[in-house]
Coordinates of C-alpha atoms and ligand atoms in Angstrom, one line a residue:
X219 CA 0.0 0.0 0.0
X220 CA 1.3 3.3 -0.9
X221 CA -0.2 4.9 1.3
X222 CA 0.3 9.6 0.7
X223 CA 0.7 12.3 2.7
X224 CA -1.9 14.4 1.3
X225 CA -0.8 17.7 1.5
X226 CA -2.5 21.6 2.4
X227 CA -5.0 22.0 -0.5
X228 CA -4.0 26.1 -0.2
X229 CA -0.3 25.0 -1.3
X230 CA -0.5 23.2 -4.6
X231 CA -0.7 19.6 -3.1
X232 CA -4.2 17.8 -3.5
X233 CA -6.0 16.5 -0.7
X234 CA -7.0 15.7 3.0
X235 CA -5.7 13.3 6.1
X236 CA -8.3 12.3 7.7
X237 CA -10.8 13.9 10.2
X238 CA -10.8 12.9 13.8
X239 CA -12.0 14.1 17.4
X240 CA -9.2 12.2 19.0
X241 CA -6.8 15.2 19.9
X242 CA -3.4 14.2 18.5
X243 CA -1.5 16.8 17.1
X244 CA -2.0 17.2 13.1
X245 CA -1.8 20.4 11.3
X246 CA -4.8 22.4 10.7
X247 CA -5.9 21.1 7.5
X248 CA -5.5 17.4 7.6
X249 CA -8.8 16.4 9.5
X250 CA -11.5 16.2 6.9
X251 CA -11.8 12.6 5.4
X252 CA -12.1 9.3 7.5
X253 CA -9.8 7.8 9.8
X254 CA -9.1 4.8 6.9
X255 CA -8.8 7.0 3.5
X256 CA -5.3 6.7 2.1
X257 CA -4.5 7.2 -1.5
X258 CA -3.6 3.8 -3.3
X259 CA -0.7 2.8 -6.3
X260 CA -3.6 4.3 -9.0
X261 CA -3.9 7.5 -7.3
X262 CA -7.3 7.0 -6.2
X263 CA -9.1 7.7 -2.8
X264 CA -9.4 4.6 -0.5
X265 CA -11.5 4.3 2.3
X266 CA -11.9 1.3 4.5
X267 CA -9.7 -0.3 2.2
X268 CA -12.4 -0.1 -1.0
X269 CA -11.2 2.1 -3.9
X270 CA -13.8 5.0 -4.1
X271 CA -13.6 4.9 -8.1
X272 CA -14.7 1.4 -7.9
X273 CA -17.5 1.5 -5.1
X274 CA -18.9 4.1 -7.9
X275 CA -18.7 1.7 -10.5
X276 CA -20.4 -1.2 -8.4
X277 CA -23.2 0.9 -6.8
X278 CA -23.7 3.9 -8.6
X279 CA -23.7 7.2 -7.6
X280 CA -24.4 9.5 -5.5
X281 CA -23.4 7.2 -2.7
X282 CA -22.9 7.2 1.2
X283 CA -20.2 5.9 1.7
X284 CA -19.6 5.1 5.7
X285 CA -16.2 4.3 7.1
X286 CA -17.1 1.9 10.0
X287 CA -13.6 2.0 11.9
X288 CA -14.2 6.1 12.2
X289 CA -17.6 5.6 13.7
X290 CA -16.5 2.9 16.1
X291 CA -13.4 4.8 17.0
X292 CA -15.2 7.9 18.0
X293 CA -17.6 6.0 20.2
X294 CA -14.6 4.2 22.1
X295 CA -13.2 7.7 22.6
X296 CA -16.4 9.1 24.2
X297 CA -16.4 5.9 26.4
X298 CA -12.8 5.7 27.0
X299 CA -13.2 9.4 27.8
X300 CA -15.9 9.0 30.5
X301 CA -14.1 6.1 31.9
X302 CA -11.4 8.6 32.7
X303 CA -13.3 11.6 33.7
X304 CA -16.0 10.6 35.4
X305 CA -16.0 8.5 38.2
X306 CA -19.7 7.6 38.6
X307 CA -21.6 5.3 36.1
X308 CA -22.1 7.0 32.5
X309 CA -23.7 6.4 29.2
X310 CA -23.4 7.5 25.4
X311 CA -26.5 8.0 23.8
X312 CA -26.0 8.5 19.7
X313 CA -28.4 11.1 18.9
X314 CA -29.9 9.1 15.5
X315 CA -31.4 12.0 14.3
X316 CA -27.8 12.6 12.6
X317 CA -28.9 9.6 10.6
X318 CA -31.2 6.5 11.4
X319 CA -31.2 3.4 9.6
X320 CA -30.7 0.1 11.0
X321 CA -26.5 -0.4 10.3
X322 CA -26.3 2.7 11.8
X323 CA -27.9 1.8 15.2
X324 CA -27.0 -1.6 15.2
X325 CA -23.4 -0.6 15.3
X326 CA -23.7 1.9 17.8
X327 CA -25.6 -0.7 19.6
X328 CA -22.6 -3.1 19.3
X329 CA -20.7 -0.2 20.9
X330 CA -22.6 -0.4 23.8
X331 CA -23.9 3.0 23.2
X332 CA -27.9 3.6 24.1
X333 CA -29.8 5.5 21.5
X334 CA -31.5 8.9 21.4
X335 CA -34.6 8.7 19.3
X336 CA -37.2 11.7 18.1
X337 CA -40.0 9.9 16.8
X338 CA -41.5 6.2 16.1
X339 CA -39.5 6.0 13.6
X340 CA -36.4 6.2 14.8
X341 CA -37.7 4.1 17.5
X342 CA -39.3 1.3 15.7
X343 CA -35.6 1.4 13.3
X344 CA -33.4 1.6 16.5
X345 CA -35.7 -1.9 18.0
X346 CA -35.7 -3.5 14.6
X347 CA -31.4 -3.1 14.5
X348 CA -31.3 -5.1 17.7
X349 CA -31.0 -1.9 20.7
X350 CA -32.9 -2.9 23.5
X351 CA -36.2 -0.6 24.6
X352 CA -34.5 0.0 28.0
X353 CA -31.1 1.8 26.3
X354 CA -33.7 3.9 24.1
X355 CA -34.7 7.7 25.1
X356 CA -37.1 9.3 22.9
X357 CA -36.9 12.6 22.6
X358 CA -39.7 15.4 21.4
X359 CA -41.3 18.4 22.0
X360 CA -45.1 16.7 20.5
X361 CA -44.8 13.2 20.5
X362 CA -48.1 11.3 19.8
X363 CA -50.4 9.4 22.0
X364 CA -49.4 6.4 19.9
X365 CA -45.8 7.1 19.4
X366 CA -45.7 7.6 23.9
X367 CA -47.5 4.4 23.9
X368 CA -45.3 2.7 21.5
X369 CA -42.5 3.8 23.7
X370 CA -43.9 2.6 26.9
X371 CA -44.3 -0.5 26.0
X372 CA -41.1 -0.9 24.8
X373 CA -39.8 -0.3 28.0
X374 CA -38.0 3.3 26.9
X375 CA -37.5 6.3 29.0
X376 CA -39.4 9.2 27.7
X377 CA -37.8 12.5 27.7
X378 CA -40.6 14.5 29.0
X379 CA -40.7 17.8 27.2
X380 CA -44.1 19.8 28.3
X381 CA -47.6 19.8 30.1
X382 CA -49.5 18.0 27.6
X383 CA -47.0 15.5 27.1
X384 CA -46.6 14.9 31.4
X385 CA -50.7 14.4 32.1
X386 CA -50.6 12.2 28.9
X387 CA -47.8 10.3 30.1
X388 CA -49.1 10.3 34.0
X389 CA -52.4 9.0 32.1
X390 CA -50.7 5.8 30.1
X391 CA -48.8 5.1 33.5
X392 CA -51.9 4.1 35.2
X393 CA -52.8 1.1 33.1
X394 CA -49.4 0.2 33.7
X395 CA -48.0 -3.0 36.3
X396 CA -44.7 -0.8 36.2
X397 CA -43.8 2.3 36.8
X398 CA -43.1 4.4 33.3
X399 CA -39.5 6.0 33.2
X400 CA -39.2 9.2 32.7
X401 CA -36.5 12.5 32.3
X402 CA -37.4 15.6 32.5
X403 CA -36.3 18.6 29.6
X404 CA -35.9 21.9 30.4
X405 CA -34.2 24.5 28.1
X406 CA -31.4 25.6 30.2
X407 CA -31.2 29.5 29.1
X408 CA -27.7 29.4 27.8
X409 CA -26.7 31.3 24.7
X410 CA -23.5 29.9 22.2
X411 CA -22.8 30.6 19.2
X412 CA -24.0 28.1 15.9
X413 CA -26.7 28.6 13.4
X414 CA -29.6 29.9 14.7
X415 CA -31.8 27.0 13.6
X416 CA -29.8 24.7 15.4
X417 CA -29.5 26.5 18.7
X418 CA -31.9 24.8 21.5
X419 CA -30.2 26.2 24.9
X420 CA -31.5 30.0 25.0
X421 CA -34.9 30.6 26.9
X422 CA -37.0 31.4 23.4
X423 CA -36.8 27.3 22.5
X424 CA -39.5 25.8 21.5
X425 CA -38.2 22.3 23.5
X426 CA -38.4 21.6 27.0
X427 CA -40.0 23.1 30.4
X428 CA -39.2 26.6 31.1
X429 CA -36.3 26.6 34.0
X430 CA -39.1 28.8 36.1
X431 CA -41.4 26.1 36.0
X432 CA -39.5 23.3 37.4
X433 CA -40.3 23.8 41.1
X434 CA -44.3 22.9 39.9
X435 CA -43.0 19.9 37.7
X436 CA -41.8 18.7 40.4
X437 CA -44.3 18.9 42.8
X438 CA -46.8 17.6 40.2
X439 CA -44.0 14.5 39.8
X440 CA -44.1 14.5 43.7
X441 CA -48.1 13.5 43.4
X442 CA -47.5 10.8 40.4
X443 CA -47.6 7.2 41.9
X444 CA -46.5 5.3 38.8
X445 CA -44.4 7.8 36.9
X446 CA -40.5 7.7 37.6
X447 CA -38.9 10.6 37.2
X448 CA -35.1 9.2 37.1
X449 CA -33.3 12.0 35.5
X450 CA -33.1 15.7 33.8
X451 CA -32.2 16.7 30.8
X452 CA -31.0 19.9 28.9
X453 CA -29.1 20.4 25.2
X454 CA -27.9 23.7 24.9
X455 CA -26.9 23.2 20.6
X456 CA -25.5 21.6 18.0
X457 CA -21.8 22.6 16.4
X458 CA -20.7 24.1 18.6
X459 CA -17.3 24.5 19.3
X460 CA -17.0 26.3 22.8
X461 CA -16.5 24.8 26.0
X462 CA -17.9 27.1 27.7
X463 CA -21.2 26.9 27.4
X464 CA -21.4 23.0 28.1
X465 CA -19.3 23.9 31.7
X466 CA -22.2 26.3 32.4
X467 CA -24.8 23.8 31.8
X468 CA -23.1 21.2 33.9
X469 CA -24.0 23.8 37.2
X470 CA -27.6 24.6 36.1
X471 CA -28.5 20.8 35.7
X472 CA -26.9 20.0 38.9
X473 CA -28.9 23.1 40.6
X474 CA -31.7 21.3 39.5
X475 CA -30.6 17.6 40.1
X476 CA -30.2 19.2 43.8
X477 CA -33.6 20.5 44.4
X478 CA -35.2 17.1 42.3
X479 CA -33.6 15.1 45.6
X480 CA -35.4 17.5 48.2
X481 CA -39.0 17.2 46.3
X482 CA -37.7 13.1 47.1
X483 CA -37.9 12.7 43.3
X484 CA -35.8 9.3 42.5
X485 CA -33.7 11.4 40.1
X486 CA -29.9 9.6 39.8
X487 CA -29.1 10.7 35.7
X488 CA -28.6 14.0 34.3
X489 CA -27.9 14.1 30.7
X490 CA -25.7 17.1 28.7
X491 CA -26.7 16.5 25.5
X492 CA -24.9 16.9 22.4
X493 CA -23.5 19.4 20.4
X494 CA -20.1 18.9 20.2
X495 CA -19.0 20.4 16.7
X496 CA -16.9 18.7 13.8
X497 CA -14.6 19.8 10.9
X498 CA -15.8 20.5 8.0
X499 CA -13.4 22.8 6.4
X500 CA -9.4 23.0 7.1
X501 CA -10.2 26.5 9.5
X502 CA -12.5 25.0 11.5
X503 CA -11.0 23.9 14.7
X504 CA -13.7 22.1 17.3
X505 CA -12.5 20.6 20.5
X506 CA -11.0 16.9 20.7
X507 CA -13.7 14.2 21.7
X508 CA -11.8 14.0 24.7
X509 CA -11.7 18.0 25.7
X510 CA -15.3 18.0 25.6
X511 CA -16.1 15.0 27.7
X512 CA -13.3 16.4 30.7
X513 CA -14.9 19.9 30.7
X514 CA -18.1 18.1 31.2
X515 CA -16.8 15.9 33.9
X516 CA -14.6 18.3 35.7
X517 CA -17.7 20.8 35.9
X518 CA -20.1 18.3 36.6
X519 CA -17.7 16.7 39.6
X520 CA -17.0 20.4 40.7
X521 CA -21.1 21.1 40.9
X522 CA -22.0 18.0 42.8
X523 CA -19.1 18.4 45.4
X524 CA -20.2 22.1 46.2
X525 CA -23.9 21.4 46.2
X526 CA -23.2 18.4 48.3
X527 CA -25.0 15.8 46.3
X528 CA -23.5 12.1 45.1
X529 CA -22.6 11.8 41.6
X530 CA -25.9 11.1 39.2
X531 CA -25.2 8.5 36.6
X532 CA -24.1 10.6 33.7
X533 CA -25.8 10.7 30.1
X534 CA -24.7 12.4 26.3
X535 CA -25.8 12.1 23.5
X536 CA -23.8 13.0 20.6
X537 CA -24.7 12.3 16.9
X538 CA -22.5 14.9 14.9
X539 CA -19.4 14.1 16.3
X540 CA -19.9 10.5 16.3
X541 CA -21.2 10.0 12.4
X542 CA -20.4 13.3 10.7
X543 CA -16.4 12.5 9.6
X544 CA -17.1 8.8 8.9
X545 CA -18.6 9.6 5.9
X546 CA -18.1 10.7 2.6
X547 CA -20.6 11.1 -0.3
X548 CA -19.4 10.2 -3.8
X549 CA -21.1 12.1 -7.1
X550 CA -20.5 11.6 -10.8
X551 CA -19.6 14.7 -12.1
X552 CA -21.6 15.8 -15.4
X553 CA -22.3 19.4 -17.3
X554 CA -19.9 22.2 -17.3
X555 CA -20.6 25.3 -17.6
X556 CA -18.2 28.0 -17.8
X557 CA -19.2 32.1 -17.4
X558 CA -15.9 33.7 -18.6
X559 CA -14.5 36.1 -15.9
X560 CA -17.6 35.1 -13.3
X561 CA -17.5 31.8 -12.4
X562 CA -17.3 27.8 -13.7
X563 CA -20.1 25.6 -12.7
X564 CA -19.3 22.1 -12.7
X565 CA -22.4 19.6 -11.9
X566 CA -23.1 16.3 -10.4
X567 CA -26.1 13.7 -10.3
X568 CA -27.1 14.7 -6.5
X569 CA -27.2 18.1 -4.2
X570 CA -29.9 19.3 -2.2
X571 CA -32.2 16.1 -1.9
X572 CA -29.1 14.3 -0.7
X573 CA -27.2 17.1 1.8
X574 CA -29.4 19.9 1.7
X575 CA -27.2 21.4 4.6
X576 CA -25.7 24.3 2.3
X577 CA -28.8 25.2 1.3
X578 CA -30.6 25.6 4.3
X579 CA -27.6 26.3 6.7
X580 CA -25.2 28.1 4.3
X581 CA -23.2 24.9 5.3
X582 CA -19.6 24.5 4.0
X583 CA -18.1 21.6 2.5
X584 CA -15.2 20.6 0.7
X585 CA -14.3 17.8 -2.2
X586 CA -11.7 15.6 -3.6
X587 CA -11.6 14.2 -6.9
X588 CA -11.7 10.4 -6.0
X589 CA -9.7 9.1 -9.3
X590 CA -7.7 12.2 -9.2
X591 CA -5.9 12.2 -5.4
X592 CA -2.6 13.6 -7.2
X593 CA -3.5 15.9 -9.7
X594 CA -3.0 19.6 -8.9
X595 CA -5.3 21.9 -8.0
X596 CA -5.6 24.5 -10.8
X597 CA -9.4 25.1 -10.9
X598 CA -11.8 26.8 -8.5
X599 CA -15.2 25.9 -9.2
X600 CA -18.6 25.9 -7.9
X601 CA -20.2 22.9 -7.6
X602 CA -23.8 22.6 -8.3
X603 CA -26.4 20.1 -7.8
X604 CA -28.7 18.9 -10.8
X605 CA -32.3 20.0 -9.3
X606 CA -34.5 22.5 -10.9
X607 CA -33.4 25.5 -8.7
X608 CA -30.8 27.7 -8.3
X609 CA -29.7 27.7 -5.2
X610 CA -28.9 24.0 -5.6
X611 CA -25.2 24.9 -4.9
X612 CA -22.9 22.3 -2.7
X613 CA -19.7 24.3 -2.9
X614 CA -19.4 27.6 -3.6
X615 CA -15.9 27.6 -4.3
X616 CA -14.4 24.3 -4.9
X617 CA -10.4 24.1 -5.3
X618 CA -10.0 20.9 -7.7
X619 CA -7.9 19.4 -10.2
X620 CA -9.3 19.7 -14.0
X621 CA -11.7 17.2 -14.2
X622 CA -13.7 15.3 -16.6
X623 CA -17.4 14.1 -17.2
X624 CA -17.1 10.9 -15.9
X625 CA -14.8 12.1 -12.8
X626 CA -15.7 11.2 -8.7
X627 CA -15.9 14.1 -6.9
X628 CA -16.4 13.1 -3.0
X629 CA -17.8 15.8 -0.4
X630 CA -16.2 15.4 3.0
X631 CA -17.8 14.8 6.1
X632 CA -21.4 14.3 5.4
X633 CA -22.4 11.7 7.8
X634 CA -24.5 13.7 10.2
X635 CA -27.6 15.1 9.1
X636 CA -27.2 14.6 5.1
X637 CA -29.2 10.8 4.8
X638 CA -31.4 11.9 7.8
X639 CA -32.7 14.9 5.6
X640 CA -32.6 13.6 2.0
X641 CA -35.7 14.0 0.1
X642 CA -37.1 12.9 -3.0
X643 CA -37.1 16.5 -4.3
X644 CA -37.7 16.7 -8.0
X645 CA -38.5 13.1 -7.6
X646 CA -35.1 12.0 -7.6
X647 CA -34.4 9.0 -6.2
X648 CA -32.4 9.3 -3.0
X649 CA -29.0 7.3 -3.3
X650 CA -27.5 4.0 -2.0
X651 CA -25.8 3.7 1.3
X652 CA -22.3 1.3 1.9
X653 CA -20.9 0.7 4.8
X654 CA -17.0 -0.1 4.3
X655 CA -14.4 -1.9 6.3
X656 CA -10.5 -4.0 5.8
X657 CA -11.2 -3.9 1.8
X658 CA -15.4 -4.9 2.0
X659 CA -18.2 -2.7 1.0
X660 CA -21.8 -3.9 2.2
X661 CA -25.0 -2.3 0.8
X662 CA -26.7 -0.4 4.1
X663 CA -29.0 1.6 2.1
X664 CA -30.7 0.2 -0.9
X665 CA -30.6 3.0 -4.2
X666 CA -34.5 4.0 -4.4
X667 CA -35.9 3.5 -7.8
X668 CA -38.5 4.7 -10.2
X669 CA -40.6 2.1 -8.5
X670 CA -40.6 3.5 -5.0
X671 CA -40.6 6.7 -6.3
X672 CA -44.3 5.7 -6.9
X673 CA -45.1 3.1 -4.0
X674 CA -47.2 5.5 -1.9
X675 CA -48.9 7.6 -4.6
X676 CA -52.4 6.6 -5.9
X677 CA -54.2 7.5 -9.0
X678 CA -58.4 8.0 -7.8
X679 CA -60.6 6.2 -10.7
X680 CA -62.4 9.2 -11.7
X681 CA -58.7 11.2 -12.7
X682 CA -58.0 8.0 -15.2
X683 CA -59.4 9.7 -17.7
X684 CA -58.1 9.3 -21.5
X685 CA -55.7 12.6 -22.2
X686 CA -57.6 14.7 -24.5
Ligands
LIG813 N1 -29.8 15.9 21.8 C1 -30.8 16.7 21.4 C2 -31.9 16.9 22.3 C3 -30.7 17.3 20.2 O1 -31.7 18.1 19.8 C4 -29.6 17.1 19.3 C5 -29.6 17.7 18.0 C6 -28.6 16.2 19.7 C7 -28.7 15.6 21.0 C8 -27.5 15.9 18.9 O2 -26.7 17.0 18.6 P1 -25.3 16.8 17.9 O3 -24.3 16.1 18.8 O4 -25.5 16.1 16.6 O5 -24.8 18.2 17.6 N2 -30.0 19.4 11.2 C9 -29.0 20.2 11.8 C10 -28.7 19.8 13.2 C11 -29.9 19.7 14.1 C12 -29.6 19.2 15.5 C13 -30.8 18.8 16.2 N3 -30.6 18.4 17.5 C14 -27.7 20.3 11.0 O6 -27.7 19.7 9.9 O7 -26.7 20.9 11.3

């Protein structure tokens, strides 16, 4: 295996080393692909030891393509992390929302990691990949009568969020042998600094009890014989890259966990949330894995020794950081179009129904040419999407070597929240998923086709009129 330094894409090298949480010393730009990718004797991008070029020509394109040594390694940091910061029982929840599907859980299952789920859906795909009811937490700020009973009887703690939600629960609890498990949300009034959609933390939120009402949750709680309320919860945002604001919440949550014990509540877990921010262009720079997980600790350890109170089991739940480097999206590039002295479009066969993170968060990605890892980088482009609209744009400014029709080009980092918010906009199909590992690709996401495309639409009788 020849296996490159990829070099600085501002100096004339190519490409990427790849991204990682796990806080040893690289240079600044060398963090965007996955822990496995290495460039092989033809020049092409490898990851999990499966030439990109090829995965294209097996599966098609666009395709997910999901390292599983990055995910797994990320997950044993978290846990190796806790294990050293926290002396007190903990557990990792992966927040699926960064993306659900049944290899996805089931491997963060087999990492002993608990799941964070928003809806019956995610539930029903976390049970059907093999996670036990009683490592799920479902999360959501107007979950369903059915989707809470669903959950119940699954044996799941549900992350109460509101008033309606805690008489409906309090109601399904008394048909109940058991007691129902629940944690309680409040939106913890801190302020950091991500996009504003993605912010949760600051009092206008539409998630979770506001912090002046939790003296009446509890005493309501107080009066509930067969509701358990074994924890509280608070998530202050997502990318974020301060460590600030996470310290802070660790001494609101345990103001809280403190008063909890003196209603006689049987609270013992308080969970942090997620948040924790990844790379997605060489100048970003979010804290290590690790970083995160010790400022958490330290502040949480800190909180409970001056409010004199034993350590409560200790809950995250990241998805970002866990998913969002292991994967890599691989297009086919098409059209050109060039707009002398303005700018050079060059398009592929996906965009915003696969990652429609730029266009609804201004997101920034980057890209490597797959068959291409040693060609210089003489062109900056913008590359578009194919759907009908114009803002279809994945990379404003691209720095790439001249490529052809015909050519890979892989976007970086796209495991979190790019599959979880595909759509099937201009009824395009939305694209395979593989999972790779030591040279073998295995199909996680089946390519939709024309066919499902169709599956749920239905043509009325009286509309099958001949066309005049
Ligand atoms: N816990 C709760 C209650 C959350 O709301 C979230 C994310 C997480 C955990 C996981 O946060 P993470 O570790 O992934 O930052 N679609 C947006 C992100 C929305 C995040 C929603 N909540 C994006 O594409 O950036």
């Amino acid at each position: 295996m020849s296996s490159t330094t990829i070099a600085n894409p501002q100096n004339s090298g190519c490409q990427y080393l790849p991204a990682t949480n796990d806080g040893a010393e690289r240079s600044p730009n060398q963090y965007l692909l996955p822990l496995t990718a290495k460039v092989n004797h033809k020049e092409h991008l490898e990851i999990g030891g499966c030439d990109v070029a090829d995965l294209v020509a097996r599966f098609g394109s666009p395709l997910y393509i999901l390292d599983e040594d990055s995910v797994r390694a990320a997950a044993r940091q978290y846990r190796e992390a806790f294990r050293r910061y926290w002396a007190g029982d903990s557990l990792v929840l992966y927040a699926s929302k960064a993306w659900s599907c049944l290899a996805v859980c089931a491997i963060a299952g087999s990492e002993g990691l608990g799941i964070d789920v928003v809806s019956g859906g995610e539930l029903y795909t976390a049970l059907q990949a093999g996670v036990p009811g009683d490592k799920l937490y479902f999360h959501g700020n107007n979950k369903s009568l059915e989707e809470l009973r669903f959950a119940v009887d699954n044996g799941c703690t549900i992350m109460v969020d509101n008033w309606l939600e805690m008489s409906t629960v309090a109601a399904i609890s008394k048909a109940k042998p058991q007691p129902v498990r629940i944690m309680l949300r409040f939106t913890p009034g801190i302020e950091c600094h991500t996009h504003e959609y993605i912010r949760t933390g600051h009092l206008d939120s539409k998630f979770g009890f506001d912090p002046d009402q939790v003296e009446q949750v509890f005493d309501y709680l107080r009066q509930q014989s067969n509701v358990d309320c074994v924890g509280l919860h608070a998530h202050i945002g997502s990318q974020i890259f301060e460590l600030e604001p996470h310290r802070d919440l660790a001494g609101v949550l345990v103001g809280w966990y403190k008063l909890a014990l003196s209603y006689g509540l049987p609270v013992e877990q308080l969970n942090v949330g997620g948040g924790l921010g990844i790379r997605y262009t060489e100048s970003d720079d979010p804290p290590s894995i690790d970083a995160w997980v010790k400022v958490i600790c330290e502040a949480m350890t800190e909180a409970c020794k001056a409010q004199d109170v034993p350590l409560p089991r200790l809950l995250s739940e990241p998805g970002r950081s866990l998913i969002g480097s292991a994967c890599v999206t691989a297009y086919t590039i098409g059209s050109q179009k060039v707009i002398p002295e303005i700018r050079t479009y060059l398009a592929v066969d996906g965009g915003m129904s696969d990652n429609p993170r730029p266009i609804t968060y201004q997101s920034v990605y980057r890209a490597v040419v797959a068959n291409r890892m040693k060609d210089p980088l003489t062109e900056t482009v913008t590359v578009a999407g194919k759907h009908c609209e114009s803002g279809d744009i994945l990379i404003k400014s691209a720095k790439l070597p001249n490529s052809q029709p015909g050519d890979i080009l892989v976007v970086m980092a796209t495991g979190a929240y790019n599959y979880s918010m595909a759509s099937n906009y201009n009824r395009l199909p939305r694209p395979a998923g593989v999972v790779v590992k030591n040279g073998e690709a295995n199909i996680i996401l089946q390519r939709e086709n024309y066919v499902d495309l169709l599956r749920h639409d239905r043509l009325p009788g009286r509309l099958l009129h001949p066309h005049v």
